[in-house]
């Protein structure tokens, strides 16, 4: 395994099971008292975290060869001293990058998740990029209902192991007979809207979460566009959460199962009730990110099972578009 996990203190042998499976651990230097920290809402540990860049370079490893990392290592301590009022470690890294004249590149698959609450809206409309990391999961709700955080991540690993390249990638299609819009976040959730919603609107993140800064302006506080998550039972979508996923080697195809998640007061007397269960079939493509990025298409298939919708997800055909 490449890289290290940086900690502020050693992991005690009695505190962790299967410690031989852990990646290599390094202990960061405790130098927070050396630097002034004046942000009343943060913690001085942010200084220690930001200095991991310099400490990694100073290990002298051959793999650390990026010019920016080497440039930061030479000036970071002096730079940190100039920004005692900043909140976190990434604030400090960006400030030092600004002094070097280097712009910050947004990688949409890395999720810092400086939010509180329910991540559903973020994960159900993932950008067209591989999901690489999830941060701050200790301060948000479990990503699946009725289980704790660790159990939720174990469930996500089921689909991740089958098709990591396709994990949480959003596909959008329409049930013409019912006039429904179907959104599949593969390996995580399915949504059914009882109306036709454009692909442009469907890819905008539903705001199911709260900003890290509680007094922030919701319209300018995020690095992405958001839309309201409907509270009216007749306007919000039916949500189906992953239950299980399997791989059929003879067909080179995954089958994932999603059950309807019912919240208190979620019944609507108007419109037709959606199915109780959704089956999604998809062929893994480990080389999908070697190609030009494009959202995969989905199709509603005939179903012989009661209260079950069947969806096929795959590469879009020639001239195929996401519209009625």
Short mmCIF file of C-alpha atoms in Angstrom, two decimals:
data_model
loop_
_atom_site.label_atom_id
_atom_site.label_comp_id
_atom_site.label_asym_id
_atom_site.label_seq_id
_atom_site.Cartn_x
_atom_site.Cartn_y
_atom_site.Cartn_z
CA UNK A 1 0.00 0.00 0.00
CA UNK A 2 1.38 3.42 -0.98
CA UNK A 3 1.27 6.38 1.36
CA UNK A 4 0.79 6.78 5.08
CA UNK A 5 -1.88 7.58 7.62
CA UNK A 6 -0.77 10.51 9.76
CA UNK A 7 -1.95 10.53 13.38
CA UNK A 8 -1.35 12.78 16.37
CA UNK A 9 -0.53 9.82 18.65
CA UNK A 10 0.27 6.10 18.26
CA UNK A 11 -2.53 3.55 18.02
CA UNK A 12 -2.45 1.35 21.10
CA UNK A 13 -2.40 -2.37 20.36
CA UNK A 14 -5.44 -3.05 22.51
CA UNK A 15 -7.52 -0.34 20.83
CA UNK A 16 -7.68 -1.78 17.33
CA UNK A 17 -8.36 -5.19 15.84
CA UNK A 18 -6.43 -6.58 12.89
CA UNK A 19 -3.75 -3.92 13.22
CA UNK A 20 -1.65 -5.75 10.64
CA UNK A 21 -4.19 -4.67 8.01
CA UNK A 22 -3.64 -0.97 8.74
CA UNK A 23 -1.54 1.13 6.34
CA UNK A 24 1.79 2.49 7.53
CA UNK A 25 1.33 5.01 10.32
CA UNK A 26 3.33 8.18 10.93
CA UNK A 27 3.01 10.52 13.90
CA UNK A 28 2.95 14.21 13.01
CA UNK A 29 5.15 16.65 14.89
CA UNK A 30 3.42 18.38 17.79
CA UNK A 31 4.51 21.95 17.08
CA UNK A 32 1.17 23.74 17.47
CA UNK A 33 2.54 25.81 20.36
CA UNK A 34 5.13 27.23 17.98
CA UNK A 35 2.48 28.93 15.83
CA UNK A 36 -0.12 31.49 16.82
CA UNK A 37 -3.77 30.43 16.35
CA UNK A 38 -6.52 33.01 16.89
CA UNK A 39 -9.65 31.57 15.23
CA UNK A 40 -12.20 31.19 18.03
CA UNK A 41 -14.31 28.64 16.12
CA UNK A 42 -11.52 26.25 15.18
CA UNK A 43 -8.77 24.22 16.81
CA UNK A 44 -4.97 24.59 16.69
CA UNK A 45 -4.69 21.00 15.44
CA UNK A 46 -5.42 22.47 11.99
CA UNK A 47 -1.82 23.72 11.95
CA UNK A 48 -0.52 20.26 12.68
CA UNK A 49 -2.67 18.73 9.94
CA UNK A 50 -1.59 21.26 7.31
CA UNK A 51 2.11 20.60 8.04
CA UNK A 52 1.73 16.95 6.98
CA UNK A 53 2.57 18.10 3.45
CA UNK A 54 5.98 19.34 4.59
CA UNK A 55 6.60 16.34 6.81
CA UNK A 56 5.84 13.94 3.96
CA UNK A 57 8.34 15.69 1.70
CA UNK A 58 10.97 15.59 4.46
CA UNK A 59 10.74 11.80 4.59
CA UNK A 60 12.80 11.86 1.40
CA UNK A 61 10.74 9.22 -0.40
CA UNK A 62 11.16 8.76 -4.13
CA UNK A 63 7.41 8.84 -4.75
CA UNK A 64 7.08 12.41 -3.45
CA UNK A 65 8.25 14.29 -6.51
CA UNK A 66 5.57 16.89 -7.09
CA UNK A 67 6.96 20.36 -7.56
CA UNK A 68 4.19 22.04 -5.54
CA UNK A 69 4.77 19.81 -2.50
CA UNK A 70 8.49 20.59 -2.57
CA UNK A 71 7.83 24.30 -2.94
CA UNK A 72 5.36 24.26 -0.01
CA UNK A 73 7.84 22.42 2.19
CA UNK A 74 10.40 25.21 1.77
CA UNK A 75 8.07 28.04 2.81
CA UNK A 76 5.13 26.53 4.70
CA UNK A 77 6.21 27.25 8.27
CA UNK A 78 6.92 30.89 7.47
CA UNK A 79 3.61 31.09 5.59
CA UNK A 80 1.58 29.62 8.47
CA UNK A 81 2.84 32.33 10.79
CA UNK A 82 1.16 34.93 8.58
CA UNK A 83 -2.33 33.41 8.89
CA UNK A 84 -3.17 32.83 12.57
CA UNK A 85 -6.82 33.81 11.98
CA UNK A 86 -7.69 31.09 9.46
CA UNK A 87 -9.99 28.24 10.50
CA UNK A 88 -8.67 24.95 9.15
CA UNK A 89 -5.76 23.12 7.59
CA UNK A 90 -7.01 23.42 4.00
CA UNK A 91 -7.45 27.20 4.47
CA UNK A 92 -3.75 27.39 5.30
CA UNK A 93 -2.68 25.24 2.38
CA UNK A 94 -4.67 27.42 -0.01
CA UNK A 95 -3.20 30.59 1.51
CA UNK A 96 0.33 29.29 0.99
CA UNK A 97 -0.51 28.21 -2.55
CA UNK A 98 -1.73 31.76 -3.23
CA UNK A 99 1.67 33.09 -2.08
CA UNK A 100 3.31 30.69 -4.54
CA UNK A 101 0.96 31.91 -7.28
CA UNK A 102 -0.58 28.46 -7.81
CA UNK A 103 -4.38 28.14 -8.26
CA UNK A 104 -6.45 25.61 -6.37
CA UNK A 105 -7.74 22.85 -8.65
CA UNK A 106 -11.15 21.46 -7.77
CA UNK A 107 -11.26 17.66 -8.01
CA UNK A 108 -14.95 16.81 -7.86
CA UNK A 109 -14.47 13.22 -6.68
CA UNK A 110 -12.78 14.30 -3.44
CA UNK A 111 -15.44 15.17 -0.89
CA UNK A 112 -14.26 17.28 2.00
CA UNK A 113 -17.89 17.39 3.15
CA UNK A 114 -17.72 20.49 5.30
CA UNK A 115 -21.41 20.04 6.03
CA UNK A 116 -23.63 18.64 8.75
CA UNK A 117 -26.72 16.48 8.60
CA UNK A 118 -27.87 14.23 5.77
CA UNK A 119 -25.51 13.64 2.83
CA UNK A 120 -28.22 12.10 0.66
CA UNK A 121 -28.52 15.05 -1.71
CA UNK A 122 -24.76 15.12 -2.34
CA UNK A 123 -24.41 11.39 -2.92
CA UNK A 124 -27.56 10.92 -5.00
CA UNK A 125 -26.40 13.45 -7.61
CA UNK A 126 -22.70 12.70 -7.74
CA UNK A 127 -20.76 14.60 -10.43
CA UNK A 128 -19.46 12.71 -13.47
CA UNK A 129 -16.18 11.73 -11.82
CA UNK A 130 -14.98 8.76 -9.78
CA UNK A 131 -15.78 8.97 -6.09
CA UNK A 132 -12.40 9.01 -4.36
CA UNK A 133 -12.90 9.95 -0.73
CA UNK A 134 -15.49 10.76 1.91
CA UNK A 135 -14.46 13.00 4.80
CA UNK A 136 -15.96 14.06 8.14
CA UNK A 137 -18.29 11.07 8.32
CA UNK A 138 -18.12 11.29 12.11
CA UNK A 139 -20.23 14.47 12.14
CA UNK A 140 -22.93 13.55 9.60
CA UNK A 141 -25.81 11.11 9.71
CA UNK A 142 -25.20 7.49 8.57
CA UNK A 143 -25.46 7.33 4.79
CA UNK A 144 -28.04 4.52 5.07
CA UNK A 145 -31.08 4.65 7.39
CA UNK A 146 -31.65 2.43 10.44
CA UNK A 147 -27.96 1.53 10.87
CA UNK A 148 -24.96 3.20 12.49
CA UNK A 149 -22.11 4.83 10.56
CA UNK A 150 -19.86 1.78 10.48
CA UNK A 151 -22.69 -0.51 9.35
CA UNK A 152 -23.64 1.98 6.64
CA UNK A 153 -20.10 1.99 5.25
CA UNK A 154 -20.01 -1.81 5.33
CA UNK A 155 -23.13 -1.84 3.16
CA UNK A 156 -21.62 0.62 0.72
CA UNK A 157 -18.55 -1.63 0.44
CA UNK A 158 -20.77 -4.38 -1.01
CA UNK A 159 -21.38 -2.40 -4.21
CA UNK A 160 -17.95 -0.75 -4.13
CA UNK A 161 -16.21 -4.14 -4.38
CA UNK A 162 -18.35 -5.12 -7.38
CA UNK A 163 -17.95 -1.94 -9.43
CA UNK A 164 -15.86 0.78 -7.78
CA UNK A 165 -15.67 2.79 -11.01
CA UNK A 166 -19.46 3.01 -11.18
CA UNK A 167 -20.10 3.67 -7.50
CA UNK A 168 -22.71 6.43 -6.95
CA UNK A 169 -22.67 7.44 -10.61
CA UNK A 170 -26.02 8.98 -11.48
CA UNK A 171 -28.10 7.75 -14.42
CA UNK A 172 -31.39 9.40 -15.38
CA UNK A 173 -34.27 7.92 -17.37
CA UNK A 174 -38.02 8.19 -17.76
CA UNK A 175 -40.99 5.86 -17.38
CA UNK A 176 -43.20 7.15 -20.18
CA UNK A 177 -46.21 5.05 -19.19
CA UNK A 178 -46.30 6.50 -15.66
CA UNK A 179 -44.84 9.93 -16.48
CA UNK A 180 -42.10 9.34 -13.90
CA UNK A 181 -38.46 10.43 -13.71
CA UNK A 182 -36.04 7.82 -12.37
CA UNK A 183 -32.61 8.68 -10.97
CA UNK A 184 -30.19 5.85 -10.15
CA UNK A 185 -27.16 6.57 -7.96
CA UNK A 186 -25.65 3.17 -8.59
CA UNK A 187 -24.77 1.17 -5.50
CA UNK A 188 -26.42 3.71 -3.21
CA UNK A 189 -29.97 4.85 -3.97
CA UNK A 190 -32.77 5.21 -6.52
CA UNK A 191 -35.27 8.07 -6.67
CA UNK A 192 -38.61 8.13 -8.48
CA UNK A 193 -40.22 11.52 -9.15
CA UNK A 194 -43.90 11.48 -10.12
CA UNK A 195 -43.36 14.01 -12.90
CA UNK A 196 -40.98 14.65 -15.77
CA UNK A 197 -37.87 16.47 -14.51
CA UNK A 198 -35.17 17.59 -16.93
CA UNK A 199 -31.70 16.07 -16.81
CA UNK A 200 -30.28 19.54 -16.14
CA UNK A 201 -32.36 19.89 -13.00
CA UNK A 202 -31.77 16.31 -11.87
CA UNK A 203 -28.00 16.77 -11.77
CA UNK A 204 -28.33 19.72 -9.38
CA UNK A 205 -27.75 18.62 -5.78
CA UNK A 206 -30.76 18.54 -3.46
CA UNK A 207 -30.00 20.40 -0.25
CA UNK A 208 -30.57 17.78 2.45
CA UNK A 209 -27.64 19.01 4.57
CA UNK A 210 -26.56 22.05 6.59
CA UNK A 211 -23.57 24.29 6.06
CA UNK A 212 -20.51 23.79 8.26
CA UNK A 213 -20.79 27.44 9.24
CA UNK A 214 -24.24 27.66 10.77
CA UNK A 215 -24.73 31.35 9.97
CA UNK A 216 -23.55 31.12 6.36
CA UNK A 217 -25.66 32.30 3.45
CA UNK A 218 -27.01 29.17 1.74
CA UNK A 219 -26.88 30.83 -1.66
CA UNK A 220 -23.13 31.50 -1.59
CA UNK A 221 -21.80 29.03 1.00
CA UNK A 222 -21.31 26.01 -1.27
CA UNK A 223 -18.96 25.39 -4.17
CA UNK A 224 -21.84 23.90 -6.16
CA UNK A 225 -25.43 24.72 -7.06
CA UNK A 226 -28.22 23.34 -4.89
CA UNK A 227 -31.97 22.97 -5.16
CA UNK A 228 -34.56 22.58 -2.43
CA UNK A 229 -35.41 19.13 -1.13
CA UNK A 230 -39.20 19.06 -1.12
CA UNK A 231 -40.86 18.49 2.25
CA UNK A 232 -44.34 18.07 0.80
CA UNK A 233 -44.99 14.32 0.55
CA UNK A 234 -46.63 14.73 -2.84
CA UNK A 235 -43.71 16.69 -4.31
CA UNK A 236 -40.65 14.90 -2.95
CA UNK A 237 -39.41 11.73 -4.68
CA UNK A 238 -39.87 8.17 -3.51
CA UNK A 239 -36.45 7.05 -2.23
CA UNK A 240 -35.07 3.51 -2.44
CA UNK A 241 -31.88 2.61 -0.57
CA UNK A 242 -29.43 -0.16 -1.43
CA UNK A 243 -30.18 -3.46 0.26
CA UNK A 244 -27.78 -5.81 -1.51
CA UNK A 245 -25.74 -6.30 -4.68
CA UNK A 246 -24.42 -9.41 -6.45
CA UNK A 247 -22.21 -10.14 -9.44
CA UNK A 248 -23.04 -12.73 -12.10
CA UNK A 249 -19.74 -13.77 -13.73
CA UNK A 250 -21.40 -15.70 -16.57
CA UNK A 251 -23.21 -12.53 -17.68
CA UNK A 252 -20.53 -10.12 -16.46
CA UNK A 253 -23.34 -8.17 -14.84
CA UNK A 254 -24.22 -6.84 -11.41
CA UNK A 255 -27.68 -6.97 -9.89
CA UNK A 256 -28.39 -4.50 -7.12
CA UNK A 257 -31.55 -4.30 -5.02
CA UNK A 258 -33.10 -1.18 -3.48
CA UNK A 259 -36.03 -1.05 -1.05
CA UNK A 260 -38.30 1.91 -0.52
CA UNK A 261 -37.40 4.08 2.43
CA UNK A 262 -40.56 5.34 4.10
CA UNK A 263 -40.33 8.26 6.50
CA UNK A 264 -43.08 9.22 8.98
CA UNK A 265 -45.84 11.17 7.24
CA UNK A 266 -44.52 10.31 3.77
CA UNK A 267 -47.80 9.03 2.34
CA UNK A 268 -49.41 11.02 -0.45
CA UNK A 269 -53.02 10.52 -1.46
CA UNK A 270 -52.45 12.03 -4.90
CA UNK A 271 -50.88 10.20 -7.83
CA UNK A 272 -50.04 6.52 -8.17
CA UNK A 273 -47.97 4.83 -5.49
CA UNK A 274 -44.52 3.82 -6.72
CA UNK A 275 -43.07 0.31 -6.46
CA UNK A 276 -41.79 -1.07 -3.18
CA UNK A 277 -38.58 -2.41 -4.70
CA UNK A 278 -36.19 -1.56 -7.54
CA UNK A 279 -33.78 -3.96 -9.26
CA UNK A 280 -30.89 -2.45 -11.22
CA UNK A 281 -28.74 -4.41 -13.68
CA UNK A 282 -25.39 -3.04 -14.82
CA UNK A 283 -22.23 -4.33 -16.47
CA UNK A 284 -19.06 -3.08 -14.74
CA UNK A 285 -16.62 -1.11 -16.87
CA UNK A 286 -13.28 -0.74 -15.03
CA UNK A 287 -11.94 1.42 -17.87
CA UNK A 288 -14.82 3.90 -17.92
CA UNK A 289 -12.62 6.73 -16.59
CA UNK A 290 -10.07 6.19 -19.37
CA UNK A 291 -12.70 7.53 -21.75
CA UNK A 292 -14.22 10.96 -22.17
CA UNK A 293 -16.55 11.49 -19.17
CA UNK A 294 -20.19 10.87 -19.97
CA UNK A 295 -23.16 9.96 -17.81
CA UNK A 296 -24.47 6.45 -18.46
CA UNK A 297 -28.04 5.96 -19.62
CA UNK A 298 -30.72 3.79 -18.05
CA UNK A 299 -33.85 2.09 -19.33
CA UNK A 300 -37.00 0.87 -17.60
CA UNK A 301 -37.46 -2.83 -18.39
CA UNK A 302 -40.64 -4.93 -18.17
CA UNK A 303 -41.09 -6.50 -14.75
CA UNK A 304 -42.80 -9.80 -13.98
CA UNK A 305 -42.61 -9.19 -10.22
CA UNK A 306 -45.28 -7.35 -8.27
CA UNK A 307 -44.36 -3.93 -6.87
CA UNK A 308 -40.93 -4.10 -8.50
CA UNK A 309 -39.33 -1.78 -11.05
CA UNK A 310 -36.48 -3.17 -13.17
CA UNK A 311 -33.84 -0.79 -14.54
CA UNK A 312 -30.90 -1.45 -16.85
CA UNK A 313 -27.89 0.89 -16.62
CA UNK A 314 -25.23 1.01 -19.31
CA UNK A 315 -23.39 3.10 -21.87
CA UNK A 316 -25.61 5.36 -23.93
CA UNK A 317 -26.30 4.17 -27.45
CA UNK A 318 -25.50 6.15 -30.57
CA UNK A 319 -27.59 9.35 -30.68
CA UNK A 320 -29.21 8.41 -27.34
CA UNK A 321 -30.03 11.35 -25.10
CA UNK A 322 -31.48 11.74 -21.60
CA UNK A 323 -34.90 13.12 -22.49
CA UNK A 324 -38.37 11.98 -23.52
#
